Amino acid sequence: MNNTITVGLLGLGTVGSGVIEILRDHKERIEHKTGCHVTIKSVLVSDMKKPREVPAETQLTDQYQDITRDPEIDVIVEVMGGIDHTLTILLEAIEHGKHIVTANKDLVAQHGEQLFEACQKHQCDLYYEASVAGGIPIIRTIMDGLSSDRIHKMMGIVNGTTNYIMTKMAQDGVDFDSVLKEAQELGFAEADPTADVDGLDAARKMTILSILGFSMPYRLEDVDLKGIRGISSADIMYAEEMGYRIKLIGIAENDHNGVSVSVEPTMLPIQHPLSSVNDEYNAVYVYGDAVGETMFYGPGAGKLPTATAVVSDLIAILKNIRLGTTGTAYVQPQFPKQVKTKDEKISKKYIRLHVDDKAGMLSELTNIFAQYDISFDQFIQRSTDEEGERELMLVTHQVSESDFEKAAQDLDSLAAVRNIDSIYRVEGGN
Ligand SMILES: NC(=O)c1ccc[n+]([C@@H]2O[C@H](COP(=O)([O-])OP(=O)(O)OC[C@H]3O[C@@H](n4cnc5c(N)ncnc54)[C@H](OP(=O)(O)O)[C@@H]3O)[C@@H](O)[C@H]2O)c1
């Protein structure tokens, strides 16, 4: 084959070794589709002494310049992770005319714009399908499959670790700490699970989807973020009783007021398709004006699913090189950033609180909600093991974030309210 494309691989861990495996096992198919033979010339690692399995023609290095400055290398596949150092490496690679594939959501969510600008300047491609929902081709779907439509809402379960934890809590009735420990033992959660359980990983992915889906330069700092540490078995049980399931959901909405993006534990109607996305699986639900509702489901991470996305990006670049159309994959956002205020963020809310069991208590409570024009969709109450105490669970109708916050503050200052245990967003219905 005359057309040989030479690749430099940055990182040879879980995803990097999957990339080598897929390029080896699907060699003929890739050559047939692209008309190109792919060779991995060099691989960057940090520990040169680790035993590795690489093709005979591949050399290892711990000096990134061996790859970024090598004139024979056409494409760089970045699967090493990290932010600042990795940005430096990729910017240098782009300056040397290399096309880039990356799986790095941390980097794309934070420095995507800078990378895109550098790529435009140097006529290089930048592809990053694996950065959101691993094995689900959601970026390509938004950029290509739905490019003729106007997307107004996206809802995603885009973090496998938290979905695994939430599934086990709901199915087995176990508490957060025990499930997290089990998830770590099984390899579904990192030793330091902060970025997953506190929602940052999902927020990075929702930022990437929002920029593409709404064609607006949205930022990670604009995402409303709340993780799953505070979720109790009691909330999961009451949610089920009211017809809901709690999931960590990223919700991105775009209407005439602007865009809002949140990642937070959310109560979804049990019959909603996202409610049955279980274990470590991911799914993204996209609402388009013309197409209506669509859902994309699959593995959100893992060696081969993620490497599949990476190699598919590489194939897109090979095709571009063959067609001579590099440097055209990215379209600048069409609209200026417009972030919704708390008055404009509207949703239903769930609140669980403990109160004194005394006459007039309920009317005090409803008076506060009435002041802010908040009405209820569902209400249940229970006695507790504490003397003279009731536990109340309410789901409101649609309310603004600002009104609900004020009502919750007023409730908290009532002498008869002993504790507000939890507040969640609720999706579905009016
Ligand atoms: N794992 C997944 O399922 C998944 C899914 C979607 C996206 N991603 C993204 O893919 C990327 C890679 O993830 P991974 O799970 O494959 O990571 P990993 O298993 O930890 O592998 C990282 C690799 O990069 C090398 N490396 C890291 N820092 C380096 C440095 N400063 N200089 C040279 N080499 C360095 C490591 O070298 P040594 O081998 O010498 O330690 C290792 O080979 C990350 O951005 C991640 O967010 C991963």
XYZ file of C-alpha atoms and ligand atoms in Angstrom:
478
model
C 0.000 0.000 0.000
C 1.425 3.373 -1.034
C -0.290 5.564 1.558
C 1.294 5.037 4.943
C 0.139 7.284 7.767
C 2.498 7.492 10.708
C 1.086 7.887 14.210
C 2.648 8.961 17.502
C 0.829 7.609 20.548
C 0.944 9.554 23.820
C 0.211 7.046 26.615
C 0.105 3.266 26.711
C -2.245 2.540 29.613
C -5.803 1.202 29.437
C -6.887 3.113 26.323
C -3.460 3.234 24.613
C -3.074 -0.559 24.724
C -6.648 -0.854 23.381
C -5.715 1.408 20.438
C -2.766 -0.846 19.563
C -5.027 -3.913 19.842
C -7.733 -2.480 17.555
C -5.235 -1.256 14.955
C -3.719 -4.763 14.931
C -6.974 -6.786 14.936
C -8.845 -4.560 12.441
C -5.900 -3.770 10.183
C -7.456 -5.034 6.925
C -10.826 -3.382 7.614
C -9.160 -0.022 8.312
C -7.008 -0.265 5.199
C -10.061 -1.143 3.115
C -12.048 1.827 4.487
C -9.315 4.432 4.237
C -6.900 3.223 1.604
C -4.148 3.903 4.162
C -1.761 1.714 6.089
C -1.320 2.911 9.692
C 1.938 2.514 11.528
C 2.597 3.554 15.129
C 6.151 4.840 15.068
C 6.584 6.063 18.673
C 4.825 5.824 22.017
C 5.293 8.224 24.924
C 5.267 6.651 28.413
C 6.528 7.839 31.775
C 8.081 4.577 32.976
C 10.456 3.136 30.367
C 11.145 0.033 32.497
C 7.563 -1.336 32.515
C 7.154 -4.418 30.303
C 5.005 -3.518 27.231
C 3.572 -5.229 24.201
C 4.046 -3.043 21.132
C 4.420 -3.783 17.404
C 7.963 -4.546 16.193
C 8.227 -1.202 14.324
C 7.200 0.858 17.399
C 9.698 2.556 19.684
C 9.100 3.806 23.218
C 10.220 7.194 24.524
C 9.785 9.298 27.637
C 10.650 12.522 25.746
C 7.549 14.044 24.144
C 9.623 16.107 21.671
C 10.695 12.824 20.035
C 7.085 12.646 18.853
C 5.911 16.250 18.491
C 8.966 17.243 16.423
C 9.305 14.072 14.361
C 8.645 15.156 10.738
C 7.576 11.601 9.805
C 4.633 11.626 12.261
C 1.325 12.766 10.725
C -1.148 12.173 13.554
C -0.841 12.254 17.346
C -3.185 10.139 19.447
C -3.283 11.483 23.003
C -4.435 8.915 25.584
C -2.275 9.850 28.558
C -4.591 12.239 30.438
C -3.566 15.366 32.387
C -4.254 19.007 31.620
C -1.510 21.665 31.604
C 1.480 19.537 30.555
C -0.651 17.746 27.960
C -1.889 21.082 26.576
C 1.734 22.199 26.118
C 2.571 18.974 24.284
C -0.450 19.142 21.975
C 0.031 22.835 21.150
C 3.621 22.100 20.201
C 2.468 19.135 18.089
C -0.105 21.308 16.285
C 2.559 23.944 15.590
C 4.497 21.158 13.889
C 1.456 20.365 11.738
C 0.240 17.189 13.475
C -3.430 16.211 13.467
C -4.765 15.313 16.901
C -7.045 12.657 18.357
C -7.645 12.893 22.105
C -9.770 11.021 24.652
C -9.123 13.681 27.288
C -12.367 15.346 28.495
C -10.563 17.279 31.248
C -8.404 18.952 28.604
C -11.125 19.502 25.981
C -13.640 20.905 28.525
C -11.054 23.369 29.856
C -8.895 24.234 26.849
C -10.921 23.103 23.841
C -11.171 26.603 22.384
C -7.408 27.142 22.498
C -6.774 23.779 20.835
C -9.372 24.476 18.131
C -7.877 27.887 17.373
C -4.378 26.413 17.094
C -5.709 23.678 14.798
C -7.460 26.198 12.561
C -4.313 28.308 12.340
C -2.135 25.353 11.350
C -4.748 23.531 9.232
C -4.853 20.499 11.521
C -7.754 18.297 12.559
C -8.835 17.782 16.178
C -11.125 14.868 17.038
C -12.231 13.927 20.568
C -15.118 11.425 20.340
C -13.868 9.316 23.279
C -13.921 12.321 25.631
C -17.696 11.988 26.178
C -19.421 8.691 26.976
C -16.529 6.444 25.745
C -18.119 3.945 23.365
C -21.211 6.003 22.402
C -20.587 8.070 19.244
C -22.485 11.042 20.664
C -20.188 13.822 19.437
C -20.409 12.579 15.866
C -24.189 12.284 16.286
C -24.496 15.915 17.373
C -21.981 17.264 14.852
C -23.187 15.228 11.869
C -26.306 13.108 12.407
C -28.361 15.910 13.960
C -26.600 18.858 12.342
C -29.715 19.847 10.372
C -31.808 20.176 13.555
C -31.955 22.658 16.463
C -31.162 20.819 19.695
C -32.939 22.388 22.678
C -32.236 19.896 25.458
C -29.804 17.098 26.306
C -29.957 14.820 29.322
C -27.098 12.466 30.016
C -25.958 9.711 32.321
C -22.345 10.321 31.397
C -20.460 8.941 34.381
C -20.352 5.158 34.754
C -18.998 5.125 38.319
C -21.845 7.161 39.793
C -24.439 5.270 37.772
C -23.045 2.004 39.106
C -23.237 3.352 42.677
C -26.784 4.709 42.246
C -27.952 1.420 40.671
C -26.582 -0.686 43.525
C -27.992 1.665 46.173
C -31.451 1.402 44.577
C -31.390 -2.349 43.845
C -29.694 -3.664 46.997
C -30.742 -0.991 49.514
C -27.125 -0.440 50.607
C -25.635 2.898 51.663
C -23.299 5.104 49.607
C -20.054 4.296 51.491
C -20.469 0.505 51.204
C -21.237 0.647 47.463
C -18.326 3.004 46.796
C -15.964 0.570 48.547
C -17.321 -2.341 46.496
C -17.051 -0.297 43.267
C -13.392 0.471 44.075
C -12.658 -3.234 44.693
C -14.276 -4.152 41.354
C -12.366 -1.437 39.457
C -15.496 0.631 38.633
C -14.309 3.523 40.834
C -10.887 5.176 41.158
C -8.924 5.063 44.445
C -9.631 8.826 44.558
C -13.266 8.976 43.393
C -13.693 12.745 43.914
C -14.041 13.797 40.252
C -16.688 11.121 39.694
C -18.814 11.232 42.853
C -18.734 15.028 43.143
C -19.942 15.403 39.546
C -16.906 17.144 38.001
C -16.267 14.426 35.409
C -19.898 14.553 34.243
C -19.802 18.378 34.238
C -16.789 18.328 31.895
C -18.640 16.055 29.482
C -21.841 18.129 29.630
C -19.766 21.260 28.923
C -18.385 19.652 25.758
C -21.864 18.516 24.645
C -23.391 21.946 25.354
C -20.796 23.831 23.314
C -21.421 21.524 20.356
C -25.168 21.038 20.755
C -26.062 24.700 21.345
C -23.207 26.243 19.340
C -22.338 28.486 22.281
C -19.016 28.946 24.127
C -20.253 27.520 27.450
C -17.743 27.100 30.320
C -17.207 24.454 32.992
C -17.500 27.149 35.703
C -21.071 27.903 34.526
C -22.296 24.363 35.289
C -24.429 23.972 38.461
C -22.796 21.060 40.191
C -23.862 18.712 42.989
C -22.527 15.184 43.489
C -24.051 12.033 44.952
C -22.340 11.827 48.369
C -25.383 13.093 50.277
C -27.930 10.654 48.816
C -29.544 8.454 51.447
C -31.391 5.150 51.159
C -34.446 6.990 52.556
C -34.535 9.360 49.555
C -34.200 6.467 47.113
C -37.082 4.657 48.880
C -39.407 7.706 48.970
C -38.556 8.548 45.353
C -39.666 5.026 44.304
C -42.859 5.450 46.332
C -43.613 8.655 44.425
C -42.861 7.012 41.045
C -39.301 8.249 40.542
C -35.751 6.929 40.363
C -32.741 9.032 41.426
C -29.832 9.239 38.947
C -26.882 11.600 38.539
C -28.080 13.426 35.436
C -26.441 16.128 33.372
C -29.152 18.410 31.992
C -28.407 21.052 29.362
C -31.291 23.277 28.235
C -31.427 26.025 25.646
C -34.438 28.346 25.243
C -35.110 32.030 24.541
C -33.603 32.987 27.962
C -30.297 31.265 27.281
C -28.578 28.087 28.364
C -28.470 26.296 31.703
C -26.371 23.221 32.405
C -26.540 21.249 35.626
C -25.144 17.998 36.933
C -27.015 16.849 40.001
C -28.901 13.911 41.507
C -32.260 14.132 39.771
C -35.549 12.302 40.276
C -36.717 10.860 36.945
C -40.096 9.195 36.348
C -39.560 5.417 36.568
C -40.926 4.993 33.027
C -38.405 7.490 31.552
C -35.906 5.586 29.321
C -32.939 6.987 31.271
C -34.319 5.414 34.479
C -33.534 1.955 33.153
C -29.921 2.762 32.269
C -28.186 0.751 34.955
C -24.776 -0.229 36.307
C -21.772 1.398 34.602
C -23.660 2.094 31.352
C -24.068 5.599 29.896
C -26.845 7.152 27.826
C -27.551 10.540 26.311
C -31.093 11.714 25.575
C -31.290 14.444 22.926
C -34.352 16.584 22.161
C -34.369 18.226 18.726
C -37.051 20.569 17.361
C -37.506 18.443 14.250
C -36.342 14.958 15.230
C -38.135 14.907 18.607
C -36.677 12.660 21.312
C -33.698 10.344 20.647
C -31.572 8.254 22.983
C -28.046 6.892 22.601
C -26.931 4.100 24.925
C -23.726 2.137 25.472
C -20.547 1.611 27.476
C -19.203 4.895 28.811
C -15.630 3.697 29.340
C -13.346 0.669 29.199
C -10.326 -0.328 27.133
C -11.911 -1.477 23.869
C -15.083 0.715 23.770
C -12.955 3.827 24.327
C -10.241 2.685 21.911
C -12.954 2.074 19.283
C -13.932 5.741 19.483
C -10.276 6.816 19.329
C -9.500 4.681 16.261
C -12.717 5.837 14.546
C -11.465 9.418 14.997
C -8.150 8.359 13.516
C -10.013 6.895 10.517
C -11.862 10.227 10.067
C -8.497 11.984 9.910
C -7.113 9.436 7.429
C -10.107 10.071 5.186
C -9.579 13.831 5.476
C -5.920 13.467 4.574
C -6.872 11.389 1.522
C -9.481 13.978 0.501
C -7.192 16.924 1.213
C -9.789 18.585 3.467
C -7.941 18.884 6.759
C -8.483 21.794 9.088
C -12.197 22.028 8.453
C -13.733 19.789 11.121
C -14.515 22.516 13.650
C -17.163 25.199 13.321
C -16.888 28.252 15.611
C -19.867 28.711 18.005
C -22.639 30.660 16.292
C -24.096 32.425 19.355
C -22.572 34.487 22.196
C -22.694 32.904 25.638
C -25.958 33.513 27.468
C -26.237 31.793 30.871
C -29.650 31.652 32.547
C -30.128 33.402 35.892
C -31.648 31.633 38.908
C -34.977 33.327 38.076
C -34.891 31.708 34.639
C -33.935 28.195 35.754
C -37.247 26.394 36.178
C -37.855 22.820 37.381
C -39.868 20.751 39.812
C -38.268 20.142 43.230
C -38.345 17.435 45.879
C -37.740 18.312 49.522
C -37.567 16.023 52.569
C -37.725 17.538 56.035
C -38.294 16.657 59.703
C -40.767 18.822 61.627
C -42.516 19.016 64.991
C -45.703 16.981 65.004
C -48.032 19.766 66.191
C -51.309 21.393 65.178
C -50.928 24.157 62.569
C -47.528 22.924 61.395
C -48.727 22.079 57.891
C -50.454 25.442 57.424
C -47.242 27.283 58.479
C -45.406 25.302 55.864
C -47.924 25.767 53.069
C -48.105 29.518 53.845
C -44.406 29.827 53.132
C -44.704 27.990 49.815
C -47.786 30.057 48.917
C -45.801 33.317 49.427
C -43.614 32.233 46.507
C -46.514 30.855 44.481
C -45.223 27.287 44.829
C -47.809 24.505 44.613
C -47.445 20.764 45.206
C -47.628 17.819 42.876
C -47.136 15.136 45.564
C -47.000 15.023 49.340
C -46.391 12.194 51.816
C -45.823 12.209 55.564
C -44.622 9.595 58.037
C -44.115 9.326 61.775
C -40.494 8.743 62.860
C -38.787 6.997 65.804
C -38.303 10.432 67.439
C -40.917 11.595 69.959
C -43.290 14.243 68.484
C -41.666 14.283 65.016
C -43.007 13.882 61.462
C -41.071 13.355 58.257
C -42.478 15.170 55.210
C -41.701 14.570 51.533
C -42.964 17.037 48.929
C -42.685 17.332 45.168
C -43.538 20.800 43.860
C -44.820 21.894 40.489
C -42.481 23.994 38.301
C -40.673 26.677 40.322
C -37.737 29.004 39.710
C -34.434 28.213 41.400
C -34.479 31.595 43.167
C -38.029 31.240 44.570
C -37.355 27.712 45.768
C -34.113 28.769 47.495
C -35.934 31.592 49.314
C -38.769 29.278 50.376
C -36.269 26.701 51.663
C -34.451 29.413 53.663
C -37.742 30.590 55.215
C -38.659 26.995 56.070
C -35.278 26.431 57.680
C -35.851 29.407 59.970
C -39.233 28.090 61.225
C -38.937 26.927 64.847
C -41.013 23.832 64.073
C -38.679 22.665 61.279
C -36.054 20.423 62.867
C -34.052 19.636 59.750
C -34.137 19.898 55.944
C -32.580 16.587 54.871
C -32.504 16.780 51.130
C -33.520 18.738 48.047
C -33.445 17.328 44.500
C -34.433 18.436 41.060
C -37.374 16.501 39.618
C -37.879 15.880 35.878
C -41.106 15.049 34.075
C -44.690 16.303 34.317
C -45.727 19.948 34.731
N -10.010 4.371 30.805
C -11.147 4.667 30.198
O -12.078 3.858 30.162
C -11.328 6.018 29.557
C -12.568 6.342 28.962
C -12.730 7.583 28.301
C -11.664 8.463 28.289
N -10.477 8.129 28.923
C -9.400 9.107 28.888
O -8.274 8.533 28.207
C -7.059 9.020 28.771
C -6.191 7.838 29.193
O -6.867 7.065 30.164
P -6.292 5.626 30.623
O -7.353 5.042 31.475
O -5.777 4.868 29.487
O -5.057 6.085 31.549
P -3.898 5.167 32.155
O -4.279 3.744 32.101
O -3.540 5.761 33.459
O -2.687 5.373 31.138
C -1.992 6.590 31.007
C -0.764 6.360 30.139
O -0.158 7.611 29.891
C 1.210 7.588 30.311
N 1.509 8.892 30.915
C 0.749 9.556 31.833
N 1.322 10.745 32.129
C 2.449 10.805 31.399
C 3.488 11.765 31.262
N 3.456 12.928 31.943
N 4.503 11.518 30.418
C 4.554 10.363 29.717
N 3.603 9.396 29.793
C 2.573 9.626 30.625
C 1.319 6.453 31.307
O 2.654 5.987 31.295
P 3.139 4.709 32.148
O 2.505 3.515 31.464
O 4.618 4.712 32.021
O 2.635 4.922 33.545
C 0.304 5.462 30.755
O 0.876 4.652 29.775
C -7.467 9.955 29.909
O -7.536 11.276 29.418
C -8.881 9.473 30.263
O -9.688 10.496 30.836
C -10.290 6.942 29.530
